[in-house]
Tab-separated table of C-alpha atoms in Angstrom:
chain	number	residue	atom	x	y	z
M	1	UNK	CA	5.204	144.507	95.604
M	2	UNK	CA	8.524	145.016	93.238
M	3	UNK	CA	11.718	144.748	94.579
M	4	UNK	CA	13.785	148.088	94.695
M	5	UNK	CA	16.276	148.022	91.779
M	6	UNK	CA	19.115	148.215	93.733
M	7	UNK	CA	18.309	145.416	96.246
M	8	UNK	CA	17.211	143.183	92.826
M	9	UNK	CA	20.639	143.754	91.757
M	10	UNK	CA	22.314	143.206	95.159
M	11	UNK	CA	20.313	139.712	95.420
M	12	UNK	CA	21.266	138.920	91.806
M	13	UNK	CA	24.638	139.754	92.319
M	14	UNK	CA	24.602	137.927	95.271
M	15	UNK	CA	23.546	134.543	93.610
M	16	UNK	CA	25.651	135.291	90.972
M	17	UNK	CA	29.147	135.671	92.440
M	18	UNK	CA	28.701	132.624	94.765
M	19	UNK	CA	27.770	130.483	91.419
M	20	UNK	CA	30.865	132.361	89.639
M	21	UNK	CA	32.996	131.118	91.714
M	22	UNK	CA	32.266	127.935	92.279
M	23	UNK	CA	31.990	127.332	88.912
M	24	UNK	CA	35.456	128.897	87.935
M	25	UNK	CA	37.191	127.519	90.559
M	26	UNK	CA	36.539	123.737	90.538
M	27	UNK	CA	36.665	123.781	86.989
M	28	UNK	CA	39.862	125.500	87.166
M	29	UNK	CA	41.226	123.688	89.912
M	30	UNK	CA	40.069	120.488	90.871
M	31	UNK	CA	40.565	119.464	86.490
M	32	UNK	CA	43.823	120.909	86.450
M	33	UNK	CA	45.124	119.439	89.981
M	34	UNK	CA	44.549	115.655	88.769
M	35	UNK	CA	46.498	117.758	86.318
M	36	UNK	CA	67.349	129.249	82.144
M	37	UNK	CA	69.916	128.496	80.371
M	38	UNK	CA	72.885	129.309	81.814
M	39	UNK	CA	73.899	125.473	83.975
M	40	UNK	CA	73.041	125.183	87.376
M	41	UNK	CA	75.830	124.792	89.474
M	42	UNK	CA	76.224	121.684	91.167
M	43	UNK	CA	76.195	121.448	95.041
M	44	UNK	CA	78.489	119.106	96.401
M	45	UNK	CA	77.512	115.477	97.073
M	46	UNK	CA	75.515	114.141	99.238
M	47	UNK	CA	77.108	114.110	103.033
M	48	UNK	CA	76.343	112.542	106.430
M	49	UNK	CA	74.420	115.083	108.309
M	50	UNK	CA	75.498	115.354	112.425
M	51	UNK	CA	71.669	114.878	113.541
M	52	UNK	CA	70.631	116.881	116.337
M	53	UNK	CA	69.638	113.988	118.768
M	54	UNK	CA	65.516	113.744	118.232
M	55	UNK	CA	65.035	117.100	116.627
M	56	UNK	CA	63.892	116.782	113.269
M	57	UNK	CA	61.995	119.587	110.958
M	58	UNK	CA	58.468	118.576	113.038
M	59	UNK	CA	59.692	118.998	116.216
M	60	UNK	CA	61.623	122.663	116.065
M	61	UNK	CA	60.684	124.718	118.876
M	62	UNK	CA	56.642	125.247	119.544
M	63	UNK	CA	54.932	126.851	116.644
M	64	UNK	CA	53.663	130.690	116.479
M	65	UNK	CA	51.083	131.031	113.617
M	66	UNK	CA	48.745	128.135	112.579
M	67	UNK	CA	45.843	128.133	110.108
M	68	UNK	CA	42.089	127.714	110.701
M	69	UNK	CA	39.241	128.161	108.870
M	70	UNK	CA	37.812	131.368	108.779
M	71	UNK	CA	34.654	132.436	110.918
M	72	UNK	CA	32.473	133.599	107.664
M	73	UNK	CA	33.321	130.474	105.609
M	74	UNK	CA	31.978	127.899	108.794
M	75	UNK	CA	28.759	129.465	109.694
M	76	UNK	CA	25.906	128.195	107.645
M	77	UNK	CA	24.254	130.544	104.979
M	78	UNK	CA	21.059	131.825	105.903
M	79	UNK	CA	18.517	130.286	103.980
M	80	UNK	CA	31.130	118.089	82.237
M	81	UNK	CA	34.845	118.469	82.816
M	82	UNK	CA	36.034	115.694	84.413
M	83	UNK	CA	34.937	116.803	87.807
M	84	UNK	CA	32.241	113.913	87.491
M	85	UNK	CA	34.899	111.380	87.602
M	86	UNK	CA	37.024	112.122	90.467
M	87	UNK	CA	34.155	113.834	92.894
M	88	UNK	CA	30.493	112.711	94.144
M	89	UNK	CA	28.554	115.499	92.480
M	90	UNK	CA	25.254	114.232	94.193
M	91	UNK	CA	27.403	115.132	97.686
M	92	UNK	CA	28.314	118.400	96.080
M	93	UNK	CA	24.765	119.237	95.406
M	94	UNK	CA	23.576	118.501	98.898
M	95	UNK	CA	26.371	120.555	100.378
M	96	UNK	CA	26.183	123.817	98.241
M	97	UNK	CA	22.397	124.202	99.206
M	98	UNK	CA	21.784	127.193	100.840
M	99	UNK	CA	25.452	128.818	99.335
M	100	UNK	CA	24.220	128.682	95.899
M	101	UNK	CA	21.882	126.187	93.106
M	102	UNK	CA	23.829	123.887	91.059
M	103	UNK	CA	22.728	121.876	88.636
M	104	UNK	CA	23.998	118.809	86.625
M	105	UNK	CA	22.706	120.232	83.002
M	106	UNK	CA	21.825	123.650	81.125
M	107	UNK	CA	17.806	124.492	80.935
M	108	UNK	CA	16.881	123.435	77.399
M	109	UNK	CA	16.840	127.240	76.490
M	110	UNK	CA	20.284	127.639	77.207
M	111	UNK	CA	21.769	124.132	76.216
M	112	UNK	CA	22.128	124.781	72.439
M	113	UNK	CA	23.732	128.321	73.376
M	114	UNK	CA	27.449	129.659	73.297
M	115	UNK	CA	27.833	131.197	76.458
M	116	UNK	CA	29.381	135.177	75.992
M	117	UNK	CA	32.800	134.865	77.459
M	118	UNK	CA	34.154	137.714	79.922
M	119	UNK	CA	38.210	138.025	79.674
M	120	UNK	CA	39.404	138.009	84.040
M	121	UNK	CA	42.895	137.251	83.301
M	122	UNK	CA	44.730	139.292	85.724
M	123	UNK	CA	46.509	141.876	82.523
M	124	UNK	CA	43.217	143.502	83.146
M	125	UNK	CA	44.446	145.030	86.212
M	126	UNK	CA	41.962	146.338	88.691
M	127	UNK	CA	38.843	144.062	88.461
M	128	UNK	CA	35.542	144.212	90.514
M	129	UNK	CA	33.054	141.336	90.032
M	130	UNK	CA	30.080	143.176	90.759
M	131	UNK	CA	30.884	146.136	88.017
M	132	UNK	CA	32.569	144.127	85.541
M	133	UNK	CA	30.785	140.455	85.376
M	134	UNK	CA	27.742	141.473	86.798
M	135	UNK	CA	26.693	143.847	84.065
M	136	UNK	CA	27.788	141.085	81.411
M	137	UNK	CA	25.442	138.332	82.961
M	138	UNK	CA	22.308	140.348	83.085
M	139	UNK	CA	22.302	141.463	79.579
M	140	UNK	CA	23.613	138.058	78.193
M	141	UNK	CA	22.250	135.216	80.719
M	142	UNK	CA	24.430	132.785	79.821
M	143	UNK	CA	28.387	133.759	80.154
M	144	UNK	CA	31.624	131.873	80.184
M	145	UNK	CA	34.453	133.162	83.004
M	146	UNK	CA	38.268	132.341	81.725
M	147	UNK	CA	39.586	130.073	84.370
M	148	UNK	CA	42.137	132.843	85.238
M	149	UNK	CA	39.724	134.078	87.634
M	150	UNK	CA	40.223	131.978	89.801
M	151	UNK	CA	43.555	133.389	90.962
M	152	UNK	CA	42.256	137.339	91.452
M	153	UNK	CA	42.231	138.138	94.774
M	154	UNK	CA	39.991	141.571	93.951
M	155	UNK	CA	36.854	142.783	96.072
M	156	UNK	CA	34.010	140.471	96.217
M	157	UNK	CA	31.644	139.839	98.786
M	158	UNK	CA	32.423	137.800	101.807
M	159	UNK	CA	29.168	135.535	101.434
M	160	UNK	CA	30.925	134.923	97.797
M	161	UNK	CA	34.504	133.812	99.621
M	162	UNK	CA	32.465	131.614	102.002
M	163	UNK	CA	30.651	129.942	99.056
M	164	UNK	CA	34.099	129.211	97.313
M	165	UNK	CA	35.699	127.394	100.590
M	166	UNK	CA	32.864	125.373	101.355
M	167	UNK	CA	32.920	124.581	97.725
M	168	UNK	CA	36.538	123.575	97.512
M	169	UNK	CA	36.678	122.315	100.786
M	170	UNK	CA	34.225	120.500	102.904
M	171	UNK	CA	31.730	120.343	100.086
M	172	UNK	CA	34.191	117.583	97.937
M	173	UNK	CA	34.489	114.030	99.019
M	174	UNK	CA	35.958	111.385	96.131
M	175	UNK	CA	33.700	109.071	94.150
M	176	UNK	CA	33.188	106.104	96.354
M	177	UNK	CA	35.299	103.871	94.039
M	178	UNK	CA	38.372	105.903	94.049
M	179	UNK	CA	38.185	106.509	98.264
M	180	UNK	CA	37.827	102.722	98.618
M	181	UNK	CA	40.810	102.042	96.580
M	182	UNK	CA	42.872	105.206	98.186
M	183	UNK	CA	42.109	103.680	101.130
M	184	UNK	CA	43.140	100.698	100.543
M	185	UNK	CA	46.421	102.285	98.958
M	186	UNK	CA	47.087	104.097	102.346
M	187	UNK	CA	46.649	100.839	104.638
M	188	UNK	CA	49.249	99.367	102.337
M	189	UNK	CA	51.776	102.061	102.858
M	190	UNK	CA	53.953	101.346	106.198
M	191	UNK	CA	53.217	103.838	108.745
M	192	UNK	CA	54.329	106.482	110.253
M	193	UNK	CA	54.906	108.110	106.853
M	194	UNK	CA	55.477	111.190	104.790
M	195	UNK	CA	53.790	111.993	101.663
M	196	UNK	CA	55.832	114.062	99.239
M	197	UNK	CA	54.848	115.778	96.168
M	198	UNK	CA	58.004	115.557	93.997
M	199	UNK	CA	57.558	116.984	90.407
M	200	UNK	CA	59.991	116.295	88.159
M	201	UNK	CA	58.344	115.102	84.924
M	202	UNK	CA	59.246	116.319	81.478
M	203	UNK	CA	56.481	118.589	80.905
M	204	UNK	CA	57.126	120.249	84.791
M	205	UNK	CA	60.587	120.679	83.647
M	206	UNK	CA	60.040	122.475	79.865
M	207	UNK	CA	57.227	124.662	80.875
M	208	UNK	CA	59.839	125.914	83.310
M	209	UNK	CA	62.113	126.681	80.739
M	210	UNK	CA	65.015	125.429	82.979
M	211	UNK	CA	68.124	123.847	82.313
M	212	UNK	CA	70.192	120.994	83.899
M	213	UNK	CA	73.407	119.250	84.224
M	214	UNK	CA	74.215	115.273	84.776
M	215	UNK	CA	70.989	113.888	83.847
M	216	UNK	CA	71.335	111.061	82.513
M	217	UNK	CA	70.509	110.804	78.214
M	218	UNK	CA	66.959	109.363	78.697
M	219	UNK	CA	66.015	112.366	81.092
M	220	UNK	CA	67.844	114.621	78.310
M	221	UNK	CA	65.862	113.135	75.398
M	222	UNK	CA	61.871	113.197	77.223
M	223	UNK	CA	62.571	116.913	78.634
M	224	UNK	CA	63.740	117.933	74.603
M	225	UNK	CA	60.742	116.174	73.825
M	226	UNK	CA	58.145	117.866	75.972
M	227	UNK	CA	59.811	121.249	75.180
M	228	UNK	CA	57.706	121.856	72.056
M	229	UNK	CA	58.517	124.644	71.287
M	230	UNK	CA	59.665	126.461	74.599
M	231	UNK	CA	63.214	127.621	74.329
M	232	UNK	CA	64.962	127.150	77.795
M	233	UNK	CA	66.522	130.569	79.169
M	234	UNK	CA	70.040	131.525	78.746
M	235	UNK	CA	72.741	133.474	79.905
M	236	UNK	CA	72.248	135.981	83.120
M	237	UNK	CA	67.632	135.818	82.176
M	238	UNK	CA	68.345	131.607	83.208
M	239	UNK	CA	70.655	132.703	86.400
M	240	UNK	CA	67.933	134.739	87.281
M	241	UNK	CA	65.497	132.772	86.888
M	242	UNK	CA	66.854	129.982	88.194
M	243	UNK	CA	68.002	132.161	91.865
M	244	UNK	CA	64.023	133.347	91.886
M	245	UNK	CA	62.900	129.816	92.544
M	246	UNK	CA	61.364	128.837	89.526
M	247	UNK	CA	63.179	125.715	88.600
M	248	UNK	CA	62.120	122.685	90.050
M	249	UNK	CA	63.968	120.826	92.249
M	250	UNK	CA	66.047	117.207	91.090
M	251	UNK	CA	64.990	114.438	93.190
M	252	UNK	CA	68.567	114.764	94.164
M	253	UNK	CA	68.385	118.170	95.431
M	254	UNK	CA	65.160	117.055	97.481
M	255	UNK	CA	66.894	113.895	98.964
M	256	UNK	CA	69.755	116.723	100.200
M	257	UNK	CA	67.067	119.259	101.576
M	258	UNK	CA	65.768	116.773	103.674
M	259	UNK	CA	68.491	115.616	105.093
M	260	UNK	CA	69.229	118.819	106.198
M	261	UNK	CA	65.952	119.501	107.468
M	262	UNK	CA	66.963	116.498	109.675
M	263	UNK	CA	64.595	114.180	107.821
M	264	UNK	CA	66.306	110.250	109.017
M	265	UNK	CA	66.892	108.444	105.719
M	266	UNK	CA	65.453	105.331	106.962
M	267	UNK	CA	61.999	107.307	106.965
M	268	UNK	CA	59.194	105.648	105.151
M	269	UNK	CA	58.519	107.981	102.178
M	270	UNK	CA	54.976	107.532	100.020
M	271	UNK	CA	55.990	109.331	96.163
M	272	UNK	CA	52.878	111.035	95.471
M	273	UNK	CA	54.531	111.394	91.939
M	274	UNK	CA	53.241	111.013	88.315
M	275	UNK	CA	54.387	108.280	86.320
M	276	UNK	CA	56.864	109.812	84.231
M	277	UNK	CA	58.814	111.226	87.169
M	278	UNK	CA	62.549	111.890	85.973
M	279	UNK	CA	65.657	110.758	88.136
M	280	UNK	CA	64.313	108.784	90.850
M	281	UNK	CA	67.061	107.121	91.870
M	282	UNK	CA	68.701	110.357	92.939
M	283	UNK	CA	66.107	110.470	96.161
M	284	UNK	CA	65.677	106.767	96.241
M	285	UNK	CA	69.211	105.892	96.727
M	286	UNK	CA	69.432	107.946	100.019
M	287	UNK	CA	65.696	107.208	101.071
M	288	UNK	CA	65.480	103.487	100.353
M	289	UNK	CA	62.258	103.066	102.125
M	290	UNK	CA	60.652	105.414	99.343
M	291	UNK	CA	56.740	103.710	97.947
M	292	UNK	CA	54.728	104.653	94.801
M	293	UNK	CA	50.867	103.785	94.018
M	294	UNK	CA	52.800	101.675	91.100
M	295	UNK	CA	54.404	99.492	93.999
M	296	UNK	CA	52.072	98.811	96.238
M	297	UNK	CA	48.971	98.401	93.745
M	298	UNK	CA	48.961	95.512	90.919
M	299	UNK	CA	48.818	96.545	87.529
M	300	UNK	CA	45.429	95.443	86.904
M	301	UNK	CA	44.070	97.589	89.904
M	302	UNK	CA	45.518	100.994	88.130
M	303	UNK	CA	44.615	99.712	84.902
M	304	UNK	CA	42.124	102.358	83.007
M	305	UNK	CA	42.809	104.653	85.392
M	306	UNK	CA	43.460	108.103	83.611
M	307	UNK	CA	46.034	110.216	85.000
M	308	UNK	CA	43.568	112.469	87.228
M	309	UNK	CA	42.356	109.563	88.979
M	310	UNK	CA	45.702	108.282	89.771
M	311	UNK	CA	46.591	111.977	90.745
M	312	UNK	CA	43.211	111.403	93.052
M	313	UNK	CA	44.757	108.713	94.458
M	314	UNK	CA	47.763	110.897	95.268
M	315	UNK	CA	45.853	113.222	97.244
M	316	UNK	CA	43.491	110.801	99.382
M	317	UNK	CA	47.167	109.870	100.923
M	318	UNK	CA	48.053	113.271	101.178
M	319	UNK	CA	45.490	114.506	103.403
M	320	UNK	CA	45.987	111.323	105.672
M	321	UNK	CA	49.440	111.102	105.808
M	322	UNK	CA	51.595	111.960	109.040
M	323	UNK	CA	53.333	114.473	107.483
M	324	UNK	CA	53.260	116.121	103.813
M	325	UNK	CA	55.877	118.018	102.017
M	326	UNK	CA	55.694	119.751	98.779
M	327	UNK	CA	58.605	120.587	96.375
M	328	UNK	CA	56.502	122.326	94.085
M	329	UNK	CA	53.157	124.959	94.993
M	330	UNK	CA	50.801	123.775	92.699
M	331	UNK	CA	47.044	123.490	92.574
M	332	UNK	CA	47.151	119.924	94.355
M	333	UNK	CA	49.451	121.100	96.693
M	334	UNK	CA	47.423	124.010	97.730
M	335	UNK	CA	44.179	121.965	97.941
M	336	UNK	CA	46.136	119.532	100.123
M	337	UNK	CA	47.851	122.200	102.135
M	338	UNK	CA	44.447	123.705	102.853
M	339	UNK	CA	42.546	119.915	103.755
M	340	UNK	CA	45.300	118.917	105.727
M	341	UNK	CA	45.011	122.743	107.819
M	342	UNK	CA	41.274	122.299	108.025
M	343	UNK	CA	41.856	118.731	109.487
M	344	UNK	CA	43.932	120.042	112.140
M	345	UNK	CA	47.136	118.794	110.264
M	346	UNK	CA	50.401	120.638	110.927
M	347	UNK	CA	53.101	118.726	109.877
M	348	UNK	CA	53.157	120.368	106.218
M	349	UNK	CA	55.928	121.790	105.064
M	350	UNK	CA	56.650	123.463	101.372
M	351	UNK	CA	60.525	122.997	99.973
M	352	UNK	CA	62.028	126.423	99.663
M	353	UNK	CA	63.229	126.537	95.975
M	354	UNK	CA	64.436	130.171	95.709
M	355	UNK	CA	66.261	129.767	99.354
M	356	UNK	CA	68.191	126.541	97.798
M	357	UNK	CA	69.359	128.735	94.394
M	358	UNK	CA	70.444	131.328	96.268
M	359	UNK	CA	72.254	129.683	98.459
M	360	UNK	CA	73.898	127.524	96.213
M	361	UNK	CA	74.328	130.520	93.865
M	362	UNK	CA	76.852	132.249	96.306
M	363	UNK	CA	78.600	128.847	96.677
M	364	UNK	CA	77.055	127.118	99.570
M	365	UNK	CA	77.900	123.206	99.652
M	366	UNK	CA	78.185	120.646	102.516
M	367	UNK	CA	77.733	121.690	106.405
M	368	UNK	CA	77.108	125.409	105.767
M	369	UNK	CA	74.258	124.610	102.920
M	370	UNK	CA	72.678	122.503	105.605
M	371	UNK	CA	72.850	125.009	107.991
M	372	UNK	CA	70.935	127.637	105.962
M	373	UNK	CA	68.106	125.462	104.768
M	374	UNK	CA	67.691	124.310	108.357
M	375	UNK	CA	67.211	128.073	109.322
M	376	UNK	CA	65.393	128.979	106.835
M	377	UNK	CA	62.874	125.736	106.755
M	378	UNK	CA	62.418	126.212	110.594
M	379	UNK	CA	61.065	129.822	110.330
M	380	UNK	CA	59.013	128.808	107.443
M	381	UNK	CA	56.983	126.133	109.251
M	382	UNK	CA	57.344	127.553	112.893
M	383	UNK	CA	55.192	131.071	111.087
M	384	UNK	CA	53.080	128.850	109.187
M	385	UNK	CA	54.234	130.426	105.724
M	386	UNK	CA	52.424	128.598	102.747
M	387	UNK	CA	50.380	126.211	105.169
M	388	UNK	CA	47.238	127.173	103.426
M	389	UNK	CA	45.398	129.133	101.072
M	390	UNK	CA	45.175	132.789	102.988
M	391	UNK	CA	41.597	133.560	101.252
M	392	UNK	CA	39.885	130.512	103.384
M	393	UNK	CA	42.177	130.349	106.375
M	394	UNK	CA	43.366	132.887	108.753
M	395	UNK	CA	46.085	132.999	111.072
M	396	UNK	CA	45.382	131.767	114.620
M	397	UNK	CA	48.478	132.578	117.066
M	398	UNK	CA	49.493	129.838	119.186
M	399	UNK	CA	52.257	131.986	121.148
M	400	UNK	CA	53.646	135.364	121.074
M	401	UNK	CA	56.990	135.154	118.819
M	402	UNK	CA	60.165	136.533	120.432
């Protein structure tokens, strides 16, 4: 008996989306996560903060939101890019079945074939899977998705969104090589401690097309070299810019923001940093008991790693540490925002760039910059904001706010 057209096309499309996505997104972002000019004014030096006797950042008053996985992502379905070398595909197999069939090469038929790429970037506006891909991968077979897709948050079908969380999610666990050696990395690292994600390398810095004052002529010199190209901005477009948020923060400026968020300097602080990370000294000369994978491990044990399996590293400490903050929202942040929310994790906490600008943009220094970060941090982890990634969590209230 034939299958009516339109449920053939709703089972197609069904298959379809959930392989789409997968596809797109850990291409997209698993590679890439082990992966103006006007000056900034200067805040005023570092000062001695008057701590609030055992109230730090983590221990504000009780919580109202937290994150937790979604209902239709945790109940069970009915029925080469690098990715290879940081994840256990055969363990990604196992756990897609059921969400969707993937497979480790093409069908001989397909192999020797340029796949028909479909342009998602989000310029297109409005964009519906179903109407717009769909279409392309029945008359074609074989199509390419631009990675950009990833990042539309348009209408697809909610056995589609389940397939992508499981996929980024509970379906990934690291090679066995790299977990043995994070492992090892993390029982090295004195405990309790806090993981944080400070970018400042030279390419961070001149794709941001930011500008900054007192670095030292080293810093100057790799940022000018990284540039390639991209002119920083100037006059009132790099003010604002710069009051927006989108200039990363100096390890200096991080060493001050968590001091104000009551952070005690003699906290033991894991740098889940690349190698190339720019001014160091500026949050290592307050927080002296600051540790790198470079420290702890001997050279030969990092030797031949490339940089996404050092970044691996990064993240296997991440999701295990006591507490994680971010200084930056990028794609390893968000995946270890959302592990650390599906493990129950709460003490994650992302850096508020465009609150620090502002601030210091209507001349904020010393006590009363303290005082506003503090505010502002506290509301931002007592609601939860930017705990996790809102298409695979939802909100779960643990009181009623006041």
């Amino acid at each position: 008996m034939l299958m009516p057209m339109a449920a053939l096309k709703q089972a197609v499309s069904g298959v379809f989306l959930a392989a789409l996505v997968i596809s797109i997104l850990v291409v997209n972002l698993l590679s890439t996560m082990l992966s103006p000019g006007q000056h900034f004014i200067p805040f005023a030096p570092m000062l001695m903060i008057n701590r609030r006797k055992d109230v730090d950042i983590w221990n504000v008053e009780q919580r109202i939101v937290d994150w937790k996985p979604c209902q239709w992502w945790k109940a069970k379905p009915l029925t080469r890019s690098g990715f290879a070398d940081i994840f256990d595909v055969d363990y990604f197999i196992q756990q897609m079945e059921g969400f969707v069939h993937v497979v480790k090469e093409l069908p001989e038929d397909l192999a020797g074939r340029k796949p028909v790429r479909v342009d998602c970037h989000k310029r297109k506006g409005h964009f519906d899977y179903v109407e717009s891909v769909l279409p392309a991968l029945l008359d074609h077979i074989f199509i390419a998705i631009t990675p950009a897709m990833s990042q539309r948050s348009d209408r697809y079908p909610i056995y589609a969104k389940a397939a992508r969380c499981h996929a980024c999610f509970e379906a990934l666990r690291l090679v066995k090589h790299l977990e043995q050696k994070g492992s090892q990395l993390l029982k090295m690292i004195p405990q309790p401690f806090l993981s944080l994600h400070l970018r400042f390398e030279p390419d961070m810095i001149a794709y941001s097309q930011c500008q900054y004052t007192n670095l030292s002529q080293n810093s100057i010199d790799a940022i000018e070299a990284a540039r390639a190209g991209r002119i920083p901005w100037a006059g009132n477009a790099a003010l604002s810019w710069r009051k927006r948020g989108k200039c990363p923060l100096t390890p200096k400026e991080t060493a001050f923001m968590l001091q104000a968020l009551q952070i005690p300097v003699e906290t033991n602080v894991y740098l889940a940093s690349g190698d190339g990370l720019l001014e160091g000294e500026g949050f290592t000369s307050v927080y002296t008991n600051s540790y790198t994978k470079s420290l702890l491990l001997n050279e030969t044990s990092l030797m031949g790693m490339h940089g996404n399996s050092r970044a691996a590293l990064d993240y296997y400490v991440s999701i295990n540490s006591d507490a994680y903050i971010a200084t930056y929202f990028g794609n390893m942040d968000k995946m270890v925002f959302a592990m650390r929310a599906l493990r129950g994790l709460s003490k994650t906490l992302l850096l508020n760039r465009r609150a620090f600008a502002e601030a210091v943009y209507h001349g904020l220094h010393g006590q009363k910059l303290t005082e506003v970060l503090w505010k502002t941090h506290k509301n931002d982890f007592k609601t939860g904001r930017a705990s996790a990634l809102p298409d695979c969590f939802c909100q779960s209230i643990l009181q009623n706010p006041l």
